[in-house]
JSON list of C-alpha atoms in Angstrom, two decimals:
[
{"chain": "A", "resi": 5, "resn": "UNK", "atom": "CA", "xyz": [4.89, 3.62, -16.44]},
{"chain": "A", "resi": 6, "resn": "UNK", "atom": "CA", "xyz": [2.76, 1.37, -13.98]},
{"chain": "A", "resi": 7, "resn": "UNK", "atom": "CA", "xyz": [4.19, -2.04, -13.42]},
{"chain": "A", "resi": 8, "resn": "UNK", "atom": "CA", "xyz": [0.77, -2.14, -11.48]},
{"chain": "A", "resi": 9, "resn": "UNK", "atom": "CA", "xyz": [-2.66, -1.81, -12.81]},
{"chain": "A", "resi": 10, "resn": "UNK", "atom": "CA", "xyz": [-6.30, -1.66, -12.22]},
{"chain": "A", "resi": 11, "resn": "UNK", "atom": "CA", "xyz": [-8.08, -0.37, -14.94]},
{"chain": "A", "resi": 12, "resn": "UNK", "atom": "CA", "xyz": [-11.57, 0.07, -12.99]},
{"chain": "A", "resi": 13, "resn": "UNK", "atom": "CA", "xyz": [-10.93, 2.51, -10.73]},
{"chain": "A", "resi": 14, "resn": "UNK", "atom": "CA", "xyz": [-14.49, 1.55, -9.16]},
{"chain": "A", "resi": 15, "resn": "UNK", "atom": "CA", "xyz": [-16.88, -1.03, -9.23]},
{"chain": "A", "resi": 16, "resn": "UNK", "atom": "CA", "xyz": [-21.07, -1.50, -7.72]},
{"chain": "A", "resi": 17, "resn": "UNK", "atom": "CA", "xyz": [-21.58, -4.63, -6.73]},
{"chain": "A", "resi": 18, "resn": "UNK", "atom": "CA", "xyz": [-25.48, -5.67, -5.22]},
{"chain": "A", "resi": 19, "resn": "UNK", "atom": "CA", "xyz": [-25.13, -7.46, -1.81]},
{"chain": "A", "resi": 20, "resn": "UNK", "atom": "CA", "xyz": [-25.41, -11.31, -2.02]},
{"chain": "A", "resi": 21, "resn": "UNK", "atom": "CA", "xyz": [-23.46, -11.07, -5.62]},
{"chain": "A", "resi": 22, "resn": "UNK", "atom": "CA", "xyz": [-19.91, -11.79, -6.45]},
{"chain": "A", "resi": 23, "resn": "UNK", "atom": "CA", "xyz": [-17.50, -8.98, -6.89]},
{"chain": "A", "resi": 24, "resn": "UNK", "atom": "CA", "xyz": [-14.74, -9.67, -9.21]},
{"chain": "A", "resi": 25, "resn": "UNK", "atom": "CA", "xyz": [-11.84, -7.33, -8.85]},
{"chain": "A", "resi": 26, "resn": "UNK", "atom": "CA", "xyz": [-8.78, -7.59, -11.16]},
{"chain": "A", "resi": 27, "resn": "UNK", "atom": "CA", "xyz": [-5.50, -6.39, -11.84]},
{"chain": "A", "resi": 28, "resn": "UNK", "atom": "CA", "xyz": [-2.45, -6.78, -14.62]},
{"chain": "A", "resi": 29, "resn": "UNK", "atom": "CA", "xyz": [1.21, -6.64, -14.50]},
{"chain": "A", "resi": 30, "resn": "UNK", "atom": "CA", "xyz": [4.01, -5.92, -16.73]},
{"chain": "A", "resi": 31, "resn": "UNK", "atom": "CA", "xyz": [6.96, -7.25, -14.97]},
{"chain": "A", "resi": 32, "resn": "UNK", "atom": "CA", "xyz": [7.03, -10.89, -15.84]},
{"chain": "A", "resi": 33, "resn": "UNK", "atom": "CA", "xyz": [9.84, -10.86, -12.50]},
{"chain": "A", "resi": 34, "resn": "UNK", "atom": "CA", "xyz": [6.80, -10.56, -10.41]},
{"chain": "A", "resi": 35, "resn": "UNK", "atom": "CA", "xyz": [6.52, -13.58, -8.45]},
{"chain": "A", "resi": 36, "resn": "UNK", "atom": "CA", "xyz": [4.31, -12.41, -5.14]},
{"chain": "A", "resi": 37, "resn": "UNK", "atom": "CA", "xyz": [0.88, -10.80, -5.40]},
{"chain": "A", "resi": 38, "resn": "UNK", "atom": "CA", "xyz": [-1.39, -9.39, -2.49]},
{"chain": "A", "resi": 39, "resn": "UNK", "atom": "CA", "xyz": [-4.42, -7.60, -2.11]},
{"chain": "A", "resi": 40, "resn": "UNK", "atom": "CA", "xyz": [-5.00, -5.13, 0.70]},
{"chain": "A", "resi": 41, "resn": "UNK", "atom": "CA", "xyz": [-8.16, -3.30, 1.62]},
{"chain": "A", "resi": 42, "resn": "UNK", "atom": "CA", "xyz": [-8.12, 0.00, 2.60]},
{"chain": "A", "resi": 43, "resn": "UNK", "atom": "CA", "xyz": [-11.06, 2.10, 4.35]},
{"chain": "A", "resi": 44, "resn": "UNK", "atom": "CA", "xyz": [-11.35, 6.33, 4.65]},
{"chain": "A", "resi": 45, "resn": "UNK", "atom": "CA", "xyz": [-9.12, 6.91, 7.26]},
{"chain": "A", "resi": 46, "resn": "UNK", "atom": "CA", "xyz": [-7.37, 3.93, 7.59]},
{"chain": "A", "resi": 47, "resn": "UNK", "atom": "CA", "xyz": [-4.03, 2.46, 6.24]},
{"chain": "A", "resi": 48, "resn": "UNK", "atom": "CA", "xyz": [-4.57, -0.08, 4.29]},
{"chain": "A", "resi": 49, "resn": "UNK", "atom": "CA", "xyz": [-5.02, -3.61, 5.70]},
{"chain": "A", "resi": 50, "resn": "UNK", "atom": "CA", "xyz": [-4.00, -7.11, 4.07]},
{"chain": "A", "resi": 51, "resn": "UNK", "atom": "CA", "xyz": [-6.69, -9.37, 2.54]},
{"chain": "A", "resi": 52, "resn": "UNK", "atom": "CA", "xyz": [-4.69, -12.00, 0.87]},
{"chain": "A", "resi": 53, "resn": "UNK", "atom": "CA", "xyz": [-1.92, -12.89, -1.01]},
{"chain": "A", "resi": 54, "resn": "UNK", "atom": "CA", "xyz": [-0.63, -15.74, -3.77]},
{"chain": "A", "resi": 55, "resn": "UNK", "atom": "CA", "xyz": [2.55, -16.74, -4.39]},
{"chain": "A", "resi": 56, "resn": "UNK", "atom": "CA", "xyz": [3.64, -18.00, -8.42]},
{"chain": "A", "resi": 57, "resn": "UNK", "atom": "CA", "xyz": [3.90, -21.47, -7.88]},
{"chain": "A", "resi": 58, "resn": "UNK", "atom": "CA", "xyz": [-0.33, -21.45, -7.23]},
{"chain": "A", "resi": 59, "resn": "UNK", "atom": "CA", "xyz": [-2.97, -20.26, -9.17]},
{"chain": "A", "resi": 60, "resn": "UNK", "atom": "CA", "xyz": [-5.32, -19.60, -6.62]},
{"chain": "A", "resi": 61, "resn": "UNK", "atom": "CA", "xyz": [-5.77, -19.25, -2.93]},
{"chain": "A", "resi": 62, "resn": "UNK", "atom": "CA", "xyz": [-8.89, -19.16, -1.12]},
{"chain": "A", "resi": 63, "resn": "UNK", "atom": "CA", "xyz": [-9.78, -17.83, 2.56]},
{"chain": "A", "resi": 64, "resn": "UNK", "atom": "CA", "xyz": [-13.15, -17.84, 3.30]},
{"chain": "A", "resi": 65, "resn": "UNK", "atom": "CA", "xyz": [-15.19, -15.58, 1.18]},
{"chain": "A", "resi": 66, "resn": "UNK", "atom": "CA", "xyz": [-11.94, -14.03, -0.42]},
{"chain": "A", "resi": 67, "resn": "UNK", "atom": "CA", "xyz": [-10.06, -16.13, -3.55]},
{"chain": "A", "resi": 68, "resn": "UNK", "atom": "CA", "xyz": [-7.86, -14.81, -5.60]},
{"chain": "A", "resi": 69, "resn": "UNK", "atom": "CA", "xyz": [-6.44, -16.40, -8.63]},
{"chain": "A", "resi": 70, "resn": "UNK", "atom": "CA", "xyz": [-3.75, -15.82, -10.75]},
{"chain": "A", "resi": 71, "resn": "UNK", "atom": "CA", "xyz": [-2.86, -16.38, -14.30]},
{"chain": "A", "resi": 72, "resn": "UNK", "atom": "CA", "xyz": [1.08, -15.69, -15.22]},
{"chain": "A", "resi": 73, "resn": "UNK", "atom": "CA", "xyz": [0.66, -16.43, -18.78]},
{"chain": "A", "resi": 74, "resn": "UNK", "atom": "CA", "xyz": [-1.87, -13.14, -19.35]},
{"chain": "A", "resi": 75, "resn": "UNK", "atom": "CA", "xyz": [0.34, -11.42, -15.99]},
{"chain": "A", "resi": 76, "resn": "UNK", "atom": "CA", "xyz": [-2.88, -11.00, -14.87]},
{"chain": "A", "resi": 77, "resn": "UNK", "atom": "CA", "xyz": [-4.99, -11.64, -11.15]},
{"chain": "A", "resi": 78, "resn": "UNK", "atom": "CA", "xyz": [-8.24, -11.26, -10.03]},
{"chain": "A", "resi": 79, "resn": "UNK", "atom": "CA", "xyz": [-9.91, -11.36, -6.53]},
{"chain": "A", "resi": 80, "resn": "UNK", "atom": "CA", "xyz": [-13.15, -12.68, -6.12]},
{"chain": "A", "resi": 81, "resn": "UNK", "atom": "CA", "xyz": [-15.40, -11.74, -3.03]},
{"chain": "A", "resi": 82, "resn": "UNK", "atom": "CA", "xyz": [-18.35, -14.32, -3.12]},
{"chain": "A", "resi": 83, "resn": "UNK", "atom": "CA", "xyz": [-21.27, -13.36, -1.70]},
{"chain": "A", "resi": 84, "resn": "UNK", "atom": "CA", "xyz": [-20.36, -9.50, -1.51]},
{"chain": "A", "resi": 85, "resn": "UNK", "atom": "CA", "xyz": [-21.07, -8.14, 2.00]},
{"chain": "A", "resi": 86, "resn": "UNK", "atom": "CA", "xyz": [-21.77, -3.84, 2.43]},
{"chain": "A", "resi": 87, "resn": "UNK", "atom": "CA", "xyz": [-19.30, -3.79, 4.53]},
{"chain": "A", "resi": 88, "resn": "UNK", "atom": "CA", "xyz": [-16.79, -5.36, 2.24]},
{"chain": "A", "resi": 89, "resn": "UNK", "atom": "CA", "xyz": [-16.95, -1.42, 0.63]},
{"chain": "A", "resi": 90, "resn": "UNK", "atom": "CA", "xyz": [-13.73, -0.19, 0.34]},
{"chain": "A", "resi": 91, "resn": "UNK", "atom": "CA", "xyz": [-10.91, 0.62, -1.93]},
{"chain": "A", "resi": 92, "resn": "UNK", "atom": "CA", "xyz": [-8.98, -2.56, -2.84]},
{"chain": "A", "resi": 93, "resn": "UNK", "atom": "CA", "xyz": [-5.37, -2.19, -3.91]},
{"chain": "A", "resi": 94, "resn": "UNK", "atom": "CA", "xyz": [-3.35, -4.64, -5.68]},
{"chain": "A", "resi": 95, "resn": "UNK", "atom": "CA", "xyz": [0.46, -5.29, -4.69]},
{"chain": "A", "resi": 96, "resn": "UNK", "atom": "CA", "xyz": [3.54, -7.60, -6.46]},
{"chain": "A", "resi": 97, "resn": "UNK", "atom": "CA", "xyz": [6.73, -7.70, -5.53]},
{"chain": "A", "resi": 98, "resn": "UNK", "atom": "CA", "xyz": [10.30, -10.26, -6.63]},
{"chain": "A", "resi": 99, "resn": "UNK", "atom": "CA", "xyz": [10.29, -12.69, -3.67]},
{"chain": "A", "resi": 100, "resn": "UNK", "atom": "CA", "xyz": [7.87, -12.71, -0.66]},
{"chain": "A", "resi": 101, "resn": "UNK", "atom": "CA", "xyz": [9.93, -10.34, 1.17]},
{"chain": "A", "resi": 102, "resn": "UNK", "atom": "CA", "xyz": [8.16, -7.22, 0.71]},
{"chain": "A", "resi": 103, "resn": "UNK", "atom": "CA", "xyz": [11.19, -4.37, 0.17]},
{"chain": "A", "resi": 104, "resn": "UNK", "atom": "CA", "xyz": [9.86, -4.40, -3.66]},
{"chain": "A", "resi": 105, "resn": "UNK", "atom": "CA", "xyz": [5.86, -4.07, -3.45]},
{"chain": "A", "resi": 106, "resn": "UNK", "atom": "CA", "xyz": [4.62, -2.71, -6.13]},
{"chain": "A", "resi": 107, "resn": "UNK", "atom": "CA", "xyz": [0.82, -1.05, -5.76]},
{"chain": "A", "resi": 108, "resn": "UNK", "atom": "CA", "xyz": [-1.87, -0.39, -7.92]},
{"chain": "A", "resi": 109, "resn": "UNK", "atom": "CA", "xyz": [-3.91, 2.61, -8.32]},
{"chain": "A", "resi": 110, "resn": "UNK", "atom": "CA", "xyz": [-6.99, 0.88, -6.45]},
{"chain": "A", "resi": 111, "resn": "UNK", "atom": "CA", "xyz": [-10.32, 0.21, -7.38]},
{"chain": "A", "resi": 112, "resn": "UNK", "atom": "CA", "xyz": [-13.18, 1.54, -5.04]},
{"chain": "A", "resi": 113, "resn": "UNK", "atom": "CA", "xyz": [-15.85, -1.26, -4.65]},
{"chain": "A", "resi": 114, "resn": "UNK", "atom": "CA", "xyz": [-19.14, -0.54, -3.38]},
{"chain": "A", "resi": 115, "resn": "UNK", "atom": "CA", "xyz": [-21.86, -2.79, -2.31]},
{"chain": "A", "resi": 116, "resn": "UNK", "atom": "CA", "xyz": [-25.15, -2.12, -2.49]},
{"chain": "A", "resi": 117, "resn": "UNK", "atom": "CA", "xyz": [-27.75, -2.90, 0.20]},
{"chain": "B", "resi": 5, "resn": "UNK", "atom": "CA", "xyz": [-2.83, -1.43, 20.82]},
{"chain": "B", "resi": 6, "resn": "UNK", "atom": "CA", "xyz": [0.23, -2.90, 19.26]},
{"chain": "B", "resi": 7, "resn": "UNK", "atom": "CA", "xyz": [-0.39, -1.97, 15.60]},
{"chain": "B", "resi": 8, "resn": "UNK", "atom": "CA", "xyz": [1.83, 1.11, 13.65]},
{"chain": "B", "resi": 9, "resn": "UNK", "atom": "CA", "xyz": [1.36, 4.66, 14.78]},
{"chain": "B", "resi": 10, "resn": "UNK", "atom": "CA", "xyz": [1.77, 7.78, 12.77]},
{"chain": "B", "resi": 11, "resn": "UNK", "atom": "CA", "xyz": [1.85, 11.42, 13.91]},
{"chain": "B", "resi": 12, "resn": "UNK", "atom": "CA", "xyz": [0.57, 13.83, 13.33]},
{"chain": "B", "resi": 13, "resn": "UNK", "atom": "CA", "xyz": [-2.80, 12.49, 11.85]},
{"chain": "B", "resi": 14, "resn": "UNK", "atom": "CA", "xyz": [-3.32, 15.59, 9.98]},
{"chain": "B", "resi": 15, "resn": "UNK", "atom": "CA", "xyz": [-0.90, 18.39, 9.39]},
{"chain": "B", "resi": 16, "resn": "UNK", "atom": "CA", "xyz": [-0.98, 21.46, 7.16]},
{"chain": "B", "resi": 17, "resn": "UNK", "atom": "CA", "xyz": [1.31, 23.73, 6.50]},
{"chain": "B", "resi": 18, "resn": "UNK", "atom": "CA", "xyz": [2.55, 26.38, 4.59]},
{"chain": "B", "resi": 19, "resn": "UNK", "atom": "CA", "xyz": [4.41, 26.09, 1.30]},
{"chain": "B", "resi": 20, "resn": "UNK", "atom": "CA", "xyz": [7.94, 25.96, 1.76]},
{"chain": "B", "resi": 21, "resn": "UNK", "atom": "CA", "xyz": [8.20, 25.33, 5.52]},
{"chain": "B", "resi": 22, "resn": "UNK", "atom": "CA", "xyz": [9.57, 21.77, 6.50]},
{"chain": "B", "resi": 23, "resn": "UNK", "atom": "CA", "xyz": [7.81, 19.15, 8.26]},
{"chain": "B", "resi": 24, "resn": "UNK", "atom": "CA", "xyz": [8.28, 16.18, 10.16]},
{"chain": "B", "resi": 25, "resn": "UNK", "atom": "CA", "xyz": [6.15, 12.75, 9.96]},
{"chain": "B", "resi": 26, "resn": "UNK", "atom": "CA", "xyz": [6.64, 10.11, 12.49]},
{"chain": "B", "resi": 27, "resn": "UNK", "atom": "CA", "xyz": [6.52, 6.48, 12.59]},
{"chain": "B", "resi": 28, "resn": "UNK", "atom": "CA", "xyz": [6.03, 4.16, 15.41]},
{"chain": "B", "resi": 29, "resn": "UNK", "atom": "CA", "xyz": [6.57, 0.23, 13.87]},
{"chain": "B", "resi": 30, "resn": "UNK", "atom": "CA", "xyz": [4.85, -2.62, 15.65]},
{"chain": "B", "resi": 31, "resn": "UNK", "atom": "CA", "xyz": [7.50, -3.59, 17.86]},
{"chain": "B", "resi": 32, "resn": "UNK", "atom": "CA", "xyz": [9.97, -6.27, 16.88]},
{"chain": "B", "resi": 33, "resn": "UNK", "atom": "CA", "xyz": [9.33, -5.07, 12.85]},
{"chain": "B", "resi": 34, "resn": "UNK", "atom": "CA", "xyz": [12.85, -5.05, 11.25]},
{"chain": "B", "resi": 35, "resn": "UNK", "atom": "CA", "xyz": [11.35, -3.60, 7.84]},
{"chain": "B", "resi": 36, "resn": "UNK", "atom": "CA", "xyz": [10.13, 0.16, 8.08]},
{"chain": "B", "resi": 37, "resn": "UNK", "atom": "CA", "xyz": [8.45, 1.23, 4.85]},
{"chain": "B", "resi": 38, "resn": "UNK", "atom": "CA", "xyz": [7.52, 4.68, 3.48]},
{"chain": "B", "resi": 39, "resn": "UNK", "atom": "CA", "xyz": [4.37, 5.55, 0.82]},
{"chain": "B", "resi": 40, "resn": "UNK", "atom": "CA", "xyz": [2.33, 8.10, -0.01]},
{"chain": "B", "resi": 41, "resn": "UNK", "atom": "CA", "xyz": [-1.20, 8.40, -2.02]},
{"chain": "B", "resi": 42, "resn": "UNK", "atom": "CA", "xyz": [-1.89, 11.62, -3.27]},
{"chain": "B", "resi": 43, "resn": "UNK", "atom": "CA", "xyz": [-5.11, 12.15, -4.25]},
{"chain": "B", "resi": 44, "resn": "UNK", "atom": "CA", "xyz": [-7.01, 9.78, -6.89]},
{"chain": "B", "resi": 45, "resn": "UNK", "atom": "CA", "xyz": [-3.83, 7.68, -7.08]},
{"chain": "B", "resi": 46, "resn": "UNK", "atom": "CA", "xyz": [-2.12, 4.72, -6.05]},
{"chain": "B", "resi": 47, "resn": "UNK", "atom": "CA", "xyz": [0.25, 4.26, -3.61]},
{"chain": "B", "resi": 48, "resn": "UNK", "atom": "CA", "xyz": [3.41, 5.04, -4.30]},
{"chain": "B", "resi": 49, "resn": "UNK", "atom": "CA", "xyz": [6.82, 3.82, -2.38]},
{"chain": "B", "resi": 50, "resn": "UNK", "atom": "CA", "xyz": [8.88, 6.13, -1.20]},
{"chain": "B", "resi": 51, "resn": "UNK", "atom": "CA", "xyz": [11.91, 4.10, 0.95]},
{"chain": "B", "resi": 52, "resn": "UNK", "atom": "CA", "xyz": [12.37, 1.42, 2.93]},
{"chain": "B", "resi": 53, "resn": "UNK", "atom": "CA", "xyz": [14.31, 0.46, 5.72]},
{"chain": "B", "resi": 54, "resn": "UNK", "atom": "CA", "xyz": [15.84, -3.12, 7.39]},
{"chain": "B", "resi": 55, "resn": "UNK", "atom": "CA", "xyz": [16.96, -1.88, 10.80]},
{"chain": "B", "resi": 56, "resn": "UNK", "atom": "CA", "xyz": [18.59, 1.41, 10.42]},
{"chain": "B", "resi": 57, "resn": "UNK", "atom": "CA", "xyz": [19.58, 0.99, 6.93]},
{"chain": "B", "resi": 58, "resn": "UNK", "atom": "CA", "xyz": [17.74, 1.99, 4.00]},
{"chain": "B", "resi": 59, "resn": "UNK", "atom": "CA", "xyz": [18.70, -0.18, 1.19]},
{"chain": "B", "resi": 60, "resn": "UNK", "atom": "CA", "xyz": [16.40, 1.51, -1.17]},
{"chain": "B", "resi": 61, "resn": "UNK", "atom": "CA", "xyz": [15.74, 5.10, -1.53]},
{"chain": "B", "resi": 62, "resn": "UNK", "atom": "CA", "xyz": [14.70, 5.06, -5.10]},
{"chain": "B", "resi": 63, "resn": "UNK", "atom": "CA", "xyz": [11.22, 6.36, -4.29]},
{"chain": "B", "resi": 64, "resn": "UNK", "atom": "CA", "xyz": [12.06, 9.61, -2.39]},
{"chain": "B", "resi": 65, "resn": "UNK", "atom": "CA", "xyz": [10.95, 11.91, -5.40]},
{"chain": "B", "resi": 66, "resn": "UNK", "atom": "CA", "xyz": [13.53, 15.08, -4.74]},
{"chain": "B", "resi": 67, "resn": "UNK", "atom": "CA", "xyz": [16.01, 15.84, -2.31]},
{"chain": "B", "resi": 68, "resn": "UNK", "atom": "CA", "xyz": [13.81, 17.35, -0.32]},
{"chain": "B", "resi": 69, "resn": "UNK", "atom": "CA", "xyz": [12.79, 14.00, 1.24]},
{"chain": "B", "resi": 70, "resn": "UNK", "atom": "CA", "xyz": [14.74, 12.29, 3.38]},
{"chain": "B", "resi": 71, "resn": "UNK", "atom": "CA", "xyz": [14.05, 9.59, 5.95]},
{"chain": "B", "resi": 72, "resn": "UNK", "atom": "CA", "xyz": [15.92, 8.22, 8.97]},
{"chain": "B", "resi": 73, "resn": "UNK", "atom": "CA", "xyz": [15.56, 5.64, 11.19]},
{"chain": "B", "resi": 74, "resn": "UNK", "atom": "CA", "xyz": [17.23, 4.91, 15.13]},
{"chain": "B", "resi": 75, "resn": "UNK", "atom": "CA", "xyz": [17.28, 2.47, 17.58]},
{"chain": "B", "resi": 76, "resn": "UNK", "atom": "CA", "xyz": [15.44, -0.30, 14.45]},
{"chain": "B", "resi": 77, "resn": "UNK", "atom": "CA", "xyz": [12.55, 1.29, 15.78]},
{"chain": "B", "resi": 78, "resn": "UNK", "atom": "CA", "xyz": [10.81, 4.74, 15.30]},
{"chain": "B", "resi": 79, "resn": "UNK", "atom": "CA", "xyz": [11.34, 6.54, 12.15]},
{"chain": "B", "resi": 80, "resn": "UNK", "atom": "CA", "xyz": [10.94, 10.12, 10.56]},
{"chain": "B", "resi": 81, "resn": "UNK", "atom": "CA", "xyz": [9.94, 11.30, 7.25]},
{"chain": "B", "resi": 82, "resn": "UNK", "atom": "CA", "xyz": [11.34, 15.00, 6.84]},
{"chain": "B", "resi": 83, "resn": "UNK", "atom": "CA", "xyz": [10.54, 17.10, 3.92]},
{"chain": "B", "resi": 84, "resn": "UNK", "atom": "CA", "xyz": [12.17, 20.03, 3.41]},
{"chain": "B", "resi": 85, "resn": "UNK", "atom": "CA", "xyz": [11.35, 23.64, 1.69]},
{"chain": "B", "resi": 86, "resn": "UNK", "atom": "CA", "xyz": [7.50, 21.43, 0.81]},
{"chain": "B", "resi": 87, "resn": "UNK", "atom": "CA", "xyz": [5.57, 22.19, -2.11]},
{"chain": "B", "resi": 88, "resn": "UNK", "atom": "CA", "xyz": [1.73, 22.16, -3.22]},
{"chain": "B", "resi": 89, "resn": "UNK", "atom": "CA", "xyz": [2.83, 19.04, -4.42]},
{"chain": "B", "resi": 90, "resn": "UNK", "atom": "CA", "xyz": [3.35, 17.60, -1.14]},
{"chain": "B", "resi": 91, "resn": "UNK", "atom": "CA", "xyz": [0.38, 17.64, -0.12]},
{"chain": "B", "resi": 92, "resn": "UNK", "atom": "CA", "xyz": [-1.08, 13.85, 0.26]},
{"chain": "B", "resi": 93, "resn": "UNK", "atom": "CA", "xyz": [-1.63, 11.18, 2.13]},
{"chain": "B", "resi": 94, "resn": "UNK", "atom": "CA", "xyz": [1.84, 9.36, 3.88]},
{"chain": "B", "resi": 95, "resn": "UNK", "atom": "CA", "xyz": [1.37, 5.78, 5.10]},
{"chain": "B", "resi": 96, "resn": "UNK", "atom": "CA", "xyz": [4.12, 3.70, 7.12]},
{"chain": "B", "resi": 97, "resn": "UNK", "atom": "CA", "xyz": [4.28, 0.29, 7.25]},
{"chain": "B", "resi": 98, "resn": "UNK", "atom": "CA", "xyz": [6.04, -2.07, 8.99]},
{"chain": "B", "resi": 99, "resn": "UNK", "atom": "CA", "xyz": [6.72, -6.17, 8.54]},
{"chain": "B", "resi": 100, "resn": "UNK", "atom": "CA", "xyz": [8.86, -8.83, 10.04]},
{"chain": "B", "resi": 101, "resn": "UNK", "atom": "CA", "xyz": [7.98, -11.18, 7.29]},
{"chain": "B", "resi": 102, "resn": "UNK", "atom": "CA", "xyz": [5.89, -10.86, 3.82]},
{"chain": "B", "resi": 103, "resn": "UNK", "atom": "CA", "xyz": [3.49, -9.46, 5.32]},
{"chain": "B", "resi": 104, "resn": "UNK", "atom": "CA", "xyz": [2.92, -4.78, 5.52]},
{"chain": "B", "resi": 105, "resn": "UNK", "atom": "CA", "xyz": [1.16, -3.82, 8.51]},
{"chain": "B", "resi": 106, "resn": "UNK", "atom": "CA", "xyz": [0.27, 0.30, 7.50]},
{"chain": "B", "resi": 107, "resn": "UNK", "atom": "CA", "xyz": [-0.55, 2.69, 10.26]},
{"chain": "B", "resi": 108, "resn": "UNK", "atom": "CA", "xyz": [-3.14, 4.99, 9.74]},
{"chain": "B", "resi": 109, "resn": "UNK", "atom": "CA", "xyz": [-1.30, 7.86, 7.88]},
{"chain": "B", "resi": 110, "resn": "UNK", "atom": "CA", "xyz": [-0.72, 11.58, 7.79]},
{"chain": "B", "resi": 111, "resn": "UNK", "atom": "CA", "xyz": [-2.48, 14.04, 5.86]},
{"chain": "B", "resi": 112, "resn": "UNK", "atom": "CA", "xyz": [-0.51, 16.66, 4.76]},
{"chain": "B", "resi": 113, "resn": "UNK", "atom": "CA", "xyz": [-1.76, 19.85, 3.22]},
{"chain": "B", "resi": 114, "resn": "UNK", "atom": "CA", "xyz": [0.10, 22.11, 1.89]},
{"chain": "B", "resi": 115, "resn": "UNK", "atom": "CA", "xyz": [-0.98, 25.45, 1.14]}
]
């Protein structure tokens, strides 16, 4: 049972546009979200996170907002860059800690020259 | 460079040999954490550790797995008697705060 999803497991984005990557939750105890990026042969590497209390956090061309009604958040990348292709996992944990991350399956995004 | 090591980067092995992973924390890290991603999926927790300790082991998926860690520092993945099954991808991470900092990971291949 995934506490964690990302229903698209990919996405094609063209360069210039706005990718819009999203994920749900079923554990309304979730209070933390972050979103890592991961590359082939890399560990994954963290993009940006959002803590309950906000509905959205911005850095640069990375925002993510969250809605904790529909347990549901979305990253937006805005304007998409090639070499913003990667797989983008989802994580929420209880607390800000981190011993509880939960992860989500992923969703490759590609952008297209 | 100061960011989490893992070794081997690749390893493959026979089915039902044991191996050993290894993880080198960024130094000063008191959390040590254990995934793997098997192929097409997610990633999926395994342990974790504060210091020595490991506080939760839920994710080890048999008792075949077990993990230790000395000194608050390095740390070992061991899997015993390993299966087909076995064979993914096994990221550490490490964090003094919120934040994961994953090392590259091992492939293991188990045939």
């Amino acid at each position: 049972d995934q506490q964690v999803k990302q229903n698209s497991p990919s996405l094609s984005v063209q360069e210039g546009r706005i990718s819009i990557l999203n994920c749900d939750y079923t554990n309304s105890m979730f209070d933390y979200f972050l979103w890592y990026k991961k590359y082939p042969a890399e560990g994954p590497t963290f993009l940006i996170s959002i803590s309950s209390i906000k509905d959205k956090n911005e850095d640069g061309r990375f925002t993510v907002f969250l809605n904790k009604s529909a347990k549901h958040l979305s990253l937006h990348i805005v304007p998409s860059q090639p070499g913003d292709s990667a797989v983008y996992f989802c994580a929420a944990s209880q607390g800000s800690y981190g011993q509880n991350f939960v992860f989500g399956p992923g969703t490759r995004l590609s952008v297209l020259p | 460079g100061a960011g989490v090591s893992q070794s081997p980067s690749n390893k493959v092995t026979e089915k039902g040999k044991d191996v050993e992973l290894r993880c080198d924390p960024i130094s000063g890290h008191t959390a040590l954490y254990w995934y793997r991603q098997s192929l097409g999926q997610g990633l999926e927790f395994l342990i974790y550790f504060q210091g020595n300790s490991a506080p939760d082991k839920s994710g080890l998926p048999s008792d075949r797995f077990s993990a230790e860690r000395t000194g608050g520092s390095v740390s070992t993945l061991t899997i015993q008697r390993t299966q087909q099954e076995d064979s993914a991808v096994y990221l550490c991470a490490s964090s003094r705060w919120n934040e994961q900092f994953f090392g590259p990971g091992t492939r293991l291949t188990v045939l």
